[in-house]
Amino acid sequence: MKKLIYMDTENRGFSVSRKSEKIKEIYLDNAATTKVDERVLKEMEKYHSEYYGNASSIHDKGEEAKSGLEKARKIIANSINASPEEIVFTSGGTESNNLAIKGIAFSNQNKKHIITTKIEHDCVLNACKWLEKQGWKITYLEVNSEGFVDVEQLKREINENTALVSIIHGNNEIGTVQDLESIGKICREKNILFHTDACQSYTKENLDVKKQNLDLVTLNAHKIHGPKGVGALYIRNGIKITPLAHGGGQEKGKRGGTENVPGVVGFAKAVEIASEKEVGKMKKLRDKIINGIEKIRGAKLNGSREKRLCNNINFVFKGIEGEAIVGYLNEHRICCSTGSACSSKSLEPSHVLLAIGLKPEEAHGSLRISLSKYTTKKEVEKLLKVLPMIIKKLRSISPFGGN
Amino acid sequence: MEYNKIVIKHFSHPKNVGEIKNADGIGKVGNPVCGDVMHVYIKIGKKKMKGKEKEFVKDIKFKTMGCAAAIATSSMITAIAKGKSLEDVEKITRNDVAESLGGLPPIKMHCSNLAADALREAIKNYRKKRGVKND
Ligand SMILES: Cc1ncc(COP(=O)(O)O)c(C=O)c1O
Ligand code: FES
């Protein structure tokens, strides 16, 4: 039988993408990852080619590496008001979160209860779900429409079996920044360990382990213009934690494996470079974008307006789908992301958007724009020029586009 | 993005977007997997094809709320169907659409179901309407 295949005879080509080959991309997906700062690269380079020793070796080459490693540890400890011996280097946010949650669970087998939230990063949620299968009880706290945890609910849920409270600091999707100080206070009063995932907020929001009563803090490098595959876990002195990786005694036995010295040194450099001035600049651009997008009909901001990460913008647009928005932006060489079902591997809408009360069909039309210190006013203006046209075009294709 | 150039082309310049007033058949389907929705409108004509008088798709338009693949498959299926006899159009499969697009990522194969199902619904709707009128 003859195949019903359609052959395109017009050779119209790809007007947008072809024209834009020469246009530099506008990268607005910095919550996913960031460009590595050149100064970080330069610092890392030395530890790849010159100070390449194993930090555990006793000769001078080892000593060089060790000295870089310990200097980095100091810088990171200082940045959150901790002591160097309280910092354990890991392979990133995912490992740090796993170490915090499973490591504390394994060391507290008599307790069997953990409290977390419905808006955590997948690595926290999936570590908790795995513990559930091992017989742990996990409480997933609700959040309100802006994404804030209810501290009263937290108080009610804590019981004598609770081993750990784990609550994300700055949310990676909607940018909501939790009040760590009041949560920390409750946990300390009740003598419960408190862990926070600060991957998105690090160097952007205030982090002070003493003032905020933090027991464990997850940090990583690639969200702050450092290298991928490097992170840290702050573990307050005196807290017992079971390692995930047993090895040659590195990181005080809490994390085996030859230390990733170039990565760690790059991580510390990224922390040193980060400045409040950049945060102020990002905030300005963020608000410019929010104000601009709010003018589009049927656009609604997700998350909080005030307590919001300086680089996060998240909107839903009525009647259209997020992957299509991202696809059209991509044709204009603008990189963003979405929490729509169509874009996820599970084909389910973002759990964070559902947790703040969006219906699945609303979460469908979500767009996340995340800035960095490199984002310019010009780039923002281009976005604000292109996005309304894209929304209009997609609505003209949609049966629910309205007029 | 992980789509090939044909998909991107049909996504960024979709053919046959719109609605048909007084359509002869309308197909409205939702994708149970992800919640996307497609509406198809057809206008049926009659003409001699290979010596026989046949019903054919004189005009076809669509509206879709969905991902890039959903929009591209919508555009492609309308392009395939336009001008073809109803007999032939009824034989269009999900695979034909995906193949004409030069393939879709595996996770996006279900999007072509949406288009194929909507078109089938539209023809069913046309037959039902005609049945009511003529019989
Ligand atoms: C809030 C949050 N936690 C954890 C992670 C995981 O970090 P990594 O990619 O370093 O494993 C990320 C980023 O991907 C994140 O945004
Ligand atoms: S139709 Fe929803 S993922 Fe494509």
Coordinates of C-alpha atoms and ligand atoms in Angstrom, one line a residue:
Chain A
M1 CA 0.0 0.0 0.0
K2 CA 1.1 3.5 -0.8
K3 CA 2.5 5.3 2.2
L4 CA 0.8 8.5 3.2
I5 CA 3.9 10.6 3.6
Y6 CA 3.9 14.3 3.2
M7 CA 6.8 15.8 1.2
D8 CA 7.4 19.4 1.7
T9 CA 7.8 21.2 -1.6
E10 CA 8.2 24.7 -0.4
N11 CA 11.7 25.4 0.6
R12 CA 11.0 28.1 3.0
G13 CA 13.8 27.2 5.4
F14 CA 14.0 28.3 9.0
S15 CA 13.7 32.0 8.8
V16 CA 14.1 32.7 12.5
S17 CA 16.8 30.2 13.4
R18 CA 18.9 30.8 10.3
K19 CA 19.0 34.5 10.7
S20 CA 19.9 34.1 14.3
E21 CA 22.8 31.8 13.9
K22 CA 25.1 34.8 14.2
I23 CA 23.2 36.3 17.1
K24 CA 24.6 35.4 20.5
E25 CA 22.3 33.4 22.7
I26 CA 20.6 35.1 25.6
Y27 CA 21.0 32.7 28.5
L28 CA 18.2 33.1 31.0
D29 CA 18.3 29.6 32.6
N30 CA 20.7 30.3 35.4
A31 CA 18.7 28.3 38.0
A32 CA 19.6 25.3 35.9
T33 CA 23.3 26.1 35.8
T34 CA 25.6 29.1 35.2
K35 CA 28.5 30.0 33.0
V36 CA 31.8 29.5 34.8
D37 CA 33.6 32.7 35.7
E38 CA 37.0 33.1 33.9
R39 CA 38.7 33.8 37.2
V40 CA 37.3 30.5 38.5
L41 CA 38.6 28.7 35.5
K42 CA 42.1 30.3 35.9
E43 CA 42.3 29.2 39.5
M44 CA 41.2 25.7 38.7
E45 CA 43.6 25.4 35.8
K46 CA 46.6 25.8 38.2
Y47 CA 45.2 22.9 40.3
H48 CA 44.9 20.8 37.3
S49 CA 48.3 21.3 35.7
E50 CA 50.6 22.6 38.5
Y51 CA 49.3 21.7 42.0
Y52 CA 47.9 18.4 40.8
G53 CA 49.0 16.3 43.8
N54 CA 46.7 14.1 45.9
A55 CA 45.8 16.1 49.0
S56 CA 46.4 13.0 51.1
S57 CA 50.0 12.5 50.0
I58 CA 52.7 13.5 52.4
H59 CA 55.2 15.0 49.9
D60 CA 55.3 18.6 48.8
K61 CA 53.0 18.0 45.8
G62 CA 50.4 16.6 48.1
E63 CA 51.0 19.5 50.5
E64 CA 50.3 22.0 47.7
A65 CA 47.0 20.4 46.9
K66 CA 46.1 20.1 50.6
S67 CA 46.8 23.7 51.2
G68 CA 44.5 24.8 48.3
L69 CA 41.8 22.5 49.7
E70 CA 42.0 23.8 53.2
K71 CA 42.1 27.4 52.0
A72 CA 38.9 26.8 50.1
R73 CA 37.3 25.1 53.1
K74 CA 38.0 28.3 55.1
I75 CA 36.5 30.5 52.5
I76 CA 33.3 28.5 52.3
A77 CA 33.1 28.2 56.1
N78 CA 33.5 31.9 56.6
S79 CA 30.8 32.7 54.0
I80 CA 28.2 31.0 56.2
N81 CA 29.7 31.8 59.6
A82 CA 30.8 28.2 60.2
S83 CA 34.2 26.7 61.1
P84 CA 36.3 25.0 58.5
E85 CA 36.0 21.5 60.1
E86 CA 32.3 21.7 59.7
I87 CA 32.5 21.7 55.9
V88 CA 32.5 18.5 53.9
F89 CA 33.1 18.7 50.2
T90 CA 30.9 16.6 47.9
S91 CA 30.1 16.1 44.2
G92 CA 27.3 18.7 44.3
G93 CA 23.9 19.5 45.6
T94 CA 22.4 16.1 45.0
E95 CA 25.1 14.3 47.0
S96 CA 25.0 16.9 49.8
N97 CA 21.2 16.5 50.1
N98 CA 21.5 12.7 50.1
L99 CA 24.2 12.7 52.6
A100 CA 22.3 15.1 54.9
I101 CA 19.0 13.1 54.7
K102 CA 20.2 9.5 54.5
G103 CA 23.3 10.1 56.6
I104 CA 21.2 11.5 59.5
A105 CA 18.6 8.8 59.0
F106 CA 21.2 6.0 59.2
S107 CA 22.6 7.6 62.4
N108 CA 19.2 7.8 64.0
Q109 CA 17.6 4.5 63.3
N110 CA 15.6 4.6 66.5
K111 CA 13.6 7.7 65.3
K112 CA 12.0 7.0 61.9
H113 CA 10.4 10.4 61.2
I114 CA 11.5 13.2 58.9
I115 CA 9.7 16.4 58.0
T116 CA 10.2 18.1 54.7
T117 CA 8.0 20.1 52.3
K118 CA 6.1 19.6 49.1
I119 CA 8.4 22.0 47.2
E120 CA 11.8 20.4 47.6
H121 CA 14.2 19.7 44.8
D122 CA 13.7 16.2 43.3
C123 CA 16.9 14.9 45.0
V124 CA 15.5 15.7 48.5
L125 CA 12.0 14.3 47.6
N126 CA 13.4 11.1 46.1
A127 CA 15.8 10.5 49.0
C128 CA 12.8 10.9 51.3
K129 CA 10.6 8.6 49.2
W130 CA 13.4 6.0 49.3
L131 CA 13.5 6.2 53.1
E132 CA 9.7 5.8 53.2
K133 CA 10.3 2.4 51.6
Q134 CA 12.7 1.6 54.3
G135 CA 10.0 2.1 56.9
W136 CA 10.5 5.8 57.7
K137 CA 7.6 8.1 58.0
I138 CA 7.9 11.3 56.0
T139 CA 5.8 14.4 56.5
Y140 CA 5.5 16.7 53.5
L141 CA 4.6 20.1 54.7
E142 CA 2.1 22.2 52.7
V143 CA 2.9 25.6 51.5
N144 CA 0.7 28.6 50.9
S145 CA -0.1 30.2 47.5
E146 CA 3.3 32.0 47.5
G147 CA 5.2 28.9 48.5
F148 CA 5.8 29.6 52.2
V149 CA 5.9 26.9 54.8
D150 CA 3.5 27.3 57.7
V151 CA 5.6 27.3 60.8
E152 CA 2.5 26.4 62.9
Q153 CA 2.0 23.3 60.9
L154 CA 5.7 22.5 61.4
K155 CA 5.4 22.8 65.1
R156 CA 2.4 20.5 65.1
E157 CA 4.1 17.9 63.1
I158 CA 7.3 17.6 65.2
N159 CA 7.2 14.7 67.6
E160 CA 9.5 12.6 69.7
N161 CA 10.3 10.4 66.7
T162 CA 11.4 13.3 64.4
A163 CA 15.0 13.0 63.4
L164 CA 15.3 15.8 60.9
V165 CA 13.5 18.8 59.4
S166 CA 14.7 19.5 55.8
I167 CA 13.4 22.7 54.2
I168 CA 14.6 24.3 51.0
H169 CA 15.9 27.9 51.4
G170 CA 15.4 29.5 48.0
N171 CA 13.1 27.5 45.7
N172 CA 14.6 26.6 42.4
E173 CA 11.3 27.0 40.5
I174 CA 9.3 29.9 42.0
G175 CA 12.1 31.6 43.9
T176 CA 10.3 31.8 47.2
V177 CA 12.8 32.3 50.1
Q178 CA 11.8 30.7 53.4
D179 CA 12.4 32.4 56.7
L180 CA 15.2 30.1 58.0
E181 CA 15.6 32.0 61.2
S182 CA 12.1 31.3 62.5
I183 CA 12.2 27.7 61.4
G184 CA 15.7 27.2 62.9
K185 CA 14.5 28.6 66.1
I186 CA 11.6 26.1 66.4
C187 CA 13.8 23.2 65.5
R188 CA 16.5 24.2 68.0
E189 CA 14.0 24.7 70.8
K190 CA 12.6 21.2 70.1
N191 CA 16.1 19.8 69.8
I192 CA 15.4 18.6 66.2
L193 CA 18.2 18.7 63.5
F194 CA 17.5 21.3 60.8
H195 CA 18.8 20.9 57.3
T196 CA 18.4 23.4 54.5
D197 CA 19.1 23.1 50.7
A198 CA 20.6 26.4 49.9
C199 CA 21.8 25.7 46.4
Q200 CA 19.8 28.5 44.8
S201 CA 20.2 31.0 47.6
Y202 CA 23.9 30.7 48.3
T203 CA 25.7 34.1 47.9
K204 CA 22.3 35.6 47.0
E205 CA 20.6 35.5 50.4
N206 CA 22.0 35.8 53.9
L207 CA 23.2 32.5 55.3
D208 CA 24.4 32.4 58.8
V209 CA 24.5 29.0 60.5
K210 CA 24.6 30.5 64.0
K211 CA 22.1 33.2 63.7
Q212 CA 19.7 31.0 61.8
N213 CA 20.3 27.9 63.9
L214 CA 21.2 25.6 61.0
D215 CA 22.6 22.1 61.6
L216 CA 23.1 21.0 58.0
V217 CA 23.4 23.2 54.9
T218 CA 23.6 22.0 51.3
L219 CA 25.7 24.2 48.9
N220 CA 26.9 23.8 45.4
A221 CA 29.2 25.5 42.9
H222 CA 27.6 25.4 39.5
K223 CA 24.7 27.8 40.4
I224 CA 27.2 30.5 41.3
H225 CA 29.5 30.5 38.3
G226 CA 31.6 27.7 39.7
P227 CA 32.2 24.2 38.2
K228 CA 29.7 21.4 38.0
G229 CA 30.1 18.4 40.1
V230 CA 31.3 20.2 43.3
G231 CA 29.3 21.0 46.4
A232 CA 29.6 21.1 50.1
L233 CA 27.6 20.0 53.2
Y234 CA 27.9 22.0 56.4
I235 CA 27.5 19.7 59.3
R236 CA 27.5 21.4 62.7
N237 CA 30.2 20.2 65.0
G238 CA 29.1 17.2 67.1
I239 CA 26.4 15.9 64.8
K240 CA 26.8 12.2 64.0
I241 CA 26.3 11.4 60.4
T242 CA 26.8 8.1 58.5
P243 CA 28.8 8.5 55.3
L244 CA 27.3 7.4 52.0
A245 CA 30.7 6.7 50.5
H246 CA 33.2 4.9 52.8
G247 CA 36.8 5.3 51.6
G248 CA 40.2 6.3 52.6
G249 CA 39.3 8.6 55.5
Q250 CA 39.0 11.8 53.4
E251 CA 36.8 14.6 54.7
K252 CA 37.2 13.3 58.3
G253 CA 35.7 10.0 57.2
K254 CA 32.4 11.6 56.2
R255 CA 33.0 11.3 52.5
G256 CA 35.6 9.0 51.1
G257 CA 37.3 9.6 47.8
T258 CA 40.3 11.6 46.5
E259 CA 39.2 15.2 46.9
N260 CA 38.3 17.1 43.8
V261 CA 40.8 19.9 44.6
P262 CA 40.5 21.9 41.3
G263 CA 36.7 21.8 41.7
V264 CA 36.8 22.8 45.3
V265 CA 39.3 25.6 44.7
G266 CA 37.1 26.8 41.8
F267 CA 34.1 26.7 44.1
A268 CA 35.8 28.8 46.7
K269 CA 36.9 31.3 44.1
A270 CA 33.3 31.6 42.9
V271 CA 32.2 32.4 46.5
E272 CA 35.0 35.0 46.8
I273 CA 34.0 36.7 43.7
A274 CA 30.2 36.9 44.4
S275 CA 29.1 40.3 45.5
E276 CA 26.1 42.1 46.9
K277 CA 26.4 44.6 44.1
E278 CA 25.5 41.8 41.6
V279 CA 22.5 40.8 43.7
G280 CA 21.3 44.4 43.5
K281 CA 21.7 44.5 39.8
M282 CA 19.9 41.2 39.3
K283 CA 17.0 42.4 41.5
K284 CA 16.6 45.5 39.3
L285 CA 16.5 43.4 36.1
R286 CA 14.2 40.9 37.8
D287 CA 11.7 43.5 38.7
K288 CA 11.9 45.1 35.2
I289 CA 11.0 41.7 33.7
I290 CA 8.2 41.1 36.2
N291 CA 6.7 44.5 35.5
G292 CA 7.0 44.0 31.8
I293 CA 5.5 40.5 31.7
E294 CA 2.6 41.5 34.0
K295 CA 1.4 43.8 31.1
I296 CA 0.6 40.7 29.0
R297 CA -3.0 39.6 29.3
G298 CA -3.5 36.4 31.2
A299 CA 0.0 36.4 32.7
K300 CA 0.3 35.6 36.4
L301 CA 3.4 35.7 38.6
N302 CA 4.1 32.6 40.7
G303 CA 5.8 32.9 44.1
S304 CA 6.3 35.9 46.3
R305 CA 7.0 39.4 45.1
E306 CA 9.1 40.5 48.1
K307 CA 10.8 37.4 49.5
R308 CA 12.0 36.2 46.2
L309 CA 15.4 35.1 44.9
C310 CA 17.1 38.0 43.1
N311 CA 17.4 36.1 39.8
N312 CA 14.1 34.2 39.6
I313 CA 11.0 35.0 37.5
N314 CA 8.2 32.5 37.1
F315 CA 4.9 33.2 35.3
V316 CA 2.0 31.2 34.0
F317 CA 0.2 32.2 30.8
K318 CA -3.4 31.2 30.2
G319 CA -4.3 28.9 27.4
I320 CA -0.9 27.9 26.2
E321 CA 1.8 25.3 26.9
G322 CA 5.2 26.0 28.4
E323 CA 7.4 23.8 26.2
A324 CA 6.0 25.6 23.2
I325 CA 6.9 28.9 24.8
V326 CA 10.4 27.7 25.5
G327 CA 10.7 26.4 22.0
Y328 CA 9.7 29.7 20.4
L329 CA 12.1 31.6 22.7
N330 CA 14.8 29.1 21.7
E331 CA 14.1 30.1 18.0
H332 CA 15.0 33.6 19.1
R333 CA 18.1 32.2 20.8
I334 CA 16.7 32.9 24.3
C335 CA 17.2 30.1 26.8
C336 CA 14.5 29.6 29.5
S337 CA 12.7 26.7 31.2
T338 CA 9.2 25.5 32.1
G339 CA 7.4 23.4 34.7
S340 CA 4.9 22.1 32.2
A341 CA 4.0 18.4 32.0
C342 CA 5.0 18.1 28.3
S343 CA 8.6 19.2 29.1
S344 CA 9.2 16.7 32.0
K345 CA 10.3 13.2 31.7
S346 CA 7.4 12.0 33.8
L347 CA 4.9 14.0 31.7
E348 CA 3.6 15.4 35.0
P349 CA 3.4 19.1 35.8
S350 CA 5.9 20.5 38.3
H351 CA 5.1 19.4 41.8
V352 CA 6.1 22.9 43.1
L353 CA 3.4 24.6 40.9
L354 CA 0.8 22.1 42.1
A355 CA 1.9 22.6 45.7
I356 CA 1.2 26.4 45.5
G357 CA -2.3 25.5 44.3
L358 CA -2.1 25.7 40.5
K359 CA -4.4 23.3 38.6
P360 CA -2.5 21.0 36.2
E361 CA -3.9 23.0 33.2
E362 CA -2.5 26.2 34.8
A363 CA 0.9 24.8 35.5
H364 CA 0.8 23.8 31.8
G365 CA 1.6 27.4 30.8
S366 CA 4.5 28.1 33.1
L367 CA 7.7 29.8 32.2
R368 CA 10.8 30.2 34.4
I369 CA 13.3 32.9 33.6
S370 CA 16.5 33.0 35.8
L371 CA 19.1 35.7 35.6
S372 CA 22.8 35.8 36.4
K373 CA 25.4 38.6 37.0
Y374 CA 26.1 38.5 33.3
T375 CA 22.5 39.3 32.3
T376 CA 22.3 42.8 30.7
K377 CA 19.6 45.4 30.3
K378 CA 19.8 44.9 26.6
E379 CA 19.1 41.2 26.9
V380 CA 16.1 41.9 29.2
E381 CA 14.8 44.4 26.7
K382 CA 15.0 41.9 23.9
L383 CA 13.2 39.3 26.0
L384 CA 10.4 41.8 26.8
K385 CA 10.1 42.6 23.1
V386 CA 9.9 39.1 21.9
L387 CA 7.9 37.3 24.6
P388 CA 4.6 39.2 24.1
M389 CA 4.7 38.3 20.4
I390 CA 5.3 34.7 21.2
I391 CA 2.5 34.5 23.7
K392 CA 0.2 36.1 21.1
K393 CA 1.2 33.7 18.4
L394 CA 0.8 30.6 20.6
R395 CA -2.6 31.9 21.7
S396 CA -3.6 32.3 18.1
I397 CA -2.8 28.6 17.6
S398 CA -4.5 27.5 20.8
P399 CA -8.3 26.7 21.1
F400 CA -8.2 28.5 24.5
G401 CA -6.3 31.6 23.3
G402 CA -9.2 34.0 23.7
N403 CA -9.0 37.1 21.7
Chain B
M1 CA 16.1 21.5 21.4
E2 CA 16.0 17.8 20.7
Y3 CA 13.6 18.2 17.7
N4 CA 14.8 17.8 14.1
K5 CA 14.6 20.6 11.5
I6 CA 11.3 19.5 10.0
V7 CA 9.6 19.4 13.4
I8 CA 11.0 22.8 14.3
K9 CA 9.8 24.2 11.0
H10 CA 6.2 22.9 11.4
F11 CA 6.3 24.1 15.0
S12 CA 7.5 27.6 14.2
H13 CA 5.5 28.0 11.0
P14 CA 2.5 25.8 11.4
K15 CA 0.2 25.3 8.4
N16 CA -3.6 25.4 8.4
V17 CA -4.0 27.1 11.8
G18 CA -7.5 28.4 12.5
E19 CA -11.1 27.4 12.6
I20 CA -13.6 26.8 9.8
K21 CA -17.0 28.4 10.2
N22 CA -19.8 26.0 9.2
A23 CA -17.3 23.1 9.2
D24 CA -18.7 19.8 8.0
G25 CA -16.9 17.9 10.8
I26 CA -15.2 18.9 14.0
G27 CA -12.9 16.7 16.1
K28 CA -12.0 17.8 19.6
V29 CA -9.6 15.6 21.6
G30 CA -7.5 15.9 24.7
N31 CA -4.3 14.0 25.4
P32 CA -4.8 12.0 28.5
V33 CA -1.1 11.7 29.0
C34 CA -0.2 15.4 29.4
G35 CA -3.5 17.3 29.2
D36 CA -2.9 18.9 25.8
V37 CA -5.9 19.6 23.5
M38 CA -6.4 19.7 19.7
H39 CA -9.4 20.8 17.7
V40 CA -9.7 19.9 14.0
Y41 CA -12.2 21.4 11.5
I42 CA -12.8 19.9 8.1
K43 CA -14.7 20.9 5.0
I44 CA -15.6 18.1 2.7
G45 CA -16.0 18.3 -1.1
K46 CA -16.7 16.0 -3.9
K47 CA -14.6 15.4 -7.0
K48 CA -13.6 12.8 -9.6
M49 CA -10.6 10.9 -8.4
K50 CA -9.3 8.1 -10.5
G51 CA -12.5 8.0 -12.5
K52 CA -14.7 7.8 -9.5
E53 CA -16.6 10.5 -7.7
K54 CA -15.1 10.7 -4.2
E55 CA -15.4 12.7 -1.0
F56 CA -12.3 14.6 -0.2
V57 CA -10.9 17.0 2.4
K58 CA -11.4 20.4 0.7
D59 CA -10.2 22.4 3.6
I60 CA -8.8 21.6 7.1
K61 CA -7.8 23.8 10.0
F62 CA -6.7 23.1 13.5
K63 CA -6.2 24.7 16.9
T64 CA -3.9 23.1 19.4
M65 CA -2.8 23.9 22.9
G66 CA 0.3 21.7 23.4
C67 CA 4.0 21.2 23.2
A68 CA 6.2 21.9 20.2
A69 CA 5.6 18.3 19.0
A70 CA 1.9 18.6 19.4
I71 CA 1.8 21.8 17.3
A72 CA 4.1 20.2 14.7
T73 CA 2.1 17.0 14.4
S74 CA -1.1 19.1 14.1
S75 CA 0.4 21.1 11.3
M76 CA 1.8 18.0 9.6
I77 CA -1.4 16.0 9.7
T78 CA -3.5 18.8 8.2
A79 CA -0.9 19.1 5.5
I80 CA -1.1 15.4 4.8
A81 CA -4.9 15.3 4.8
K82 CA -5.6 18.4 2.7
G83 CA -6.9 17.5 -0.8
K84 CA -6.9 13.7 -0.1
S85 CA -10.0 11.5 -0.4
L86 CA -11.7 10.6 2.8
E87 CA -10.8 6.9 2.2
D88 CA -7.1 7.8 2.2
V89 CA -7.3 10.2 5.0
E90 CA -8.9 7.6 7.2
K91 CA -5.8 5.4 6.6
I92 CA -3.4 8.0 8.1
T93 CA -1.8 6.5 11.1
R94 CA 0.1 8.1 14.0
N95 CA 3.2 6.6 12.5
D96 CA 2.7 8.3 9.2
V97 CA 2.6 11.7 10.9
A98 CA 5.7 11.0 13.0
E99 CA 7.5 9.6 9.9
S100 CA 6.6 12.6 7.7
L101 CA 8.2 14.8 10.4
G102 CA 11.4 12.8 10.1
G103 CA 10.8 11.2 13.5
L104 CA 10.0 12.4 17.0
P105 CA 11.8 11.9 20.3
P106 CA 10.5 8.7 21.9
I107 CA 8.9 10.5 24.8
K108 CA 7.0 12.7 22.3
M109 CA 5.5 9.9 20.2
H110 CA 2.2 10.2 22.2
C111 CA 1.8 13.7 20.8
S112 CA 1.2 12.4 17.4
N113 CA -1.7 10.4 18.8
L114 CA -3.5 13.6 19.5
A115 CA -3.4 14.7 15.9
A116 CA -4.4 11.4 14.4
D117 CA -7.2 11.0 16.9
A118 CA -8.6 14.5 16.4
L119 CA -8.7 14.0 12.6
R120 CA -10.5 10.7 13.0
E121 CA -13.0 12.3 15.3
A122 CA -13.6 15.1 12.8
I123 CA -14.4 12.5 10.1
K124 CA -16.6 10.6 12.5
N125 CA -18.4 13.8 13.3
Y126 CA -18.9 14.5 9.6
R127 CA -20.3 11.1 8.9
K128 CA -22.6 11.3 11.9
K129 CA -23.9 14.7 10.8
R130 CA -24.4 13.6 7.2
G131 CA -26.1 10.4 8.4
V132 CA -28.6 12.4 10.4
K133 CA -29.3 14.8 7.5
N134 CA -29.5 12.3 4.6
D135 CA -31.0 9.2 6.1
Ligands
LIG1 C1 17.6 23.6 45.0 C2 18.5 22.6 44.4 N1 19.0 21.5 45.1 C3 19.8 20.6 44.6 C4 20.2 20.8 43.3 C5 21.1 19.7 42.7 O1 22.4 20.1 42.7 P1 23.5 19.4 41.7 O2 23.1 19.7 40.4 O3 24.8 20.1 42.1 O4 23.5 18.0 42.1 C6 19.8 21.8 42.5 C7 20.2 22.1 41.1 O5 20.2 21.3 40.2 C8 18.9 22.8 43.1 O6 18.5 23.8 42.4
FES2 S1 1.1 16.7 23.5 FE1 1.7 17.1 25.5 S2 3.7 16.4 25.5 FE2 3.2 16.7 23.5

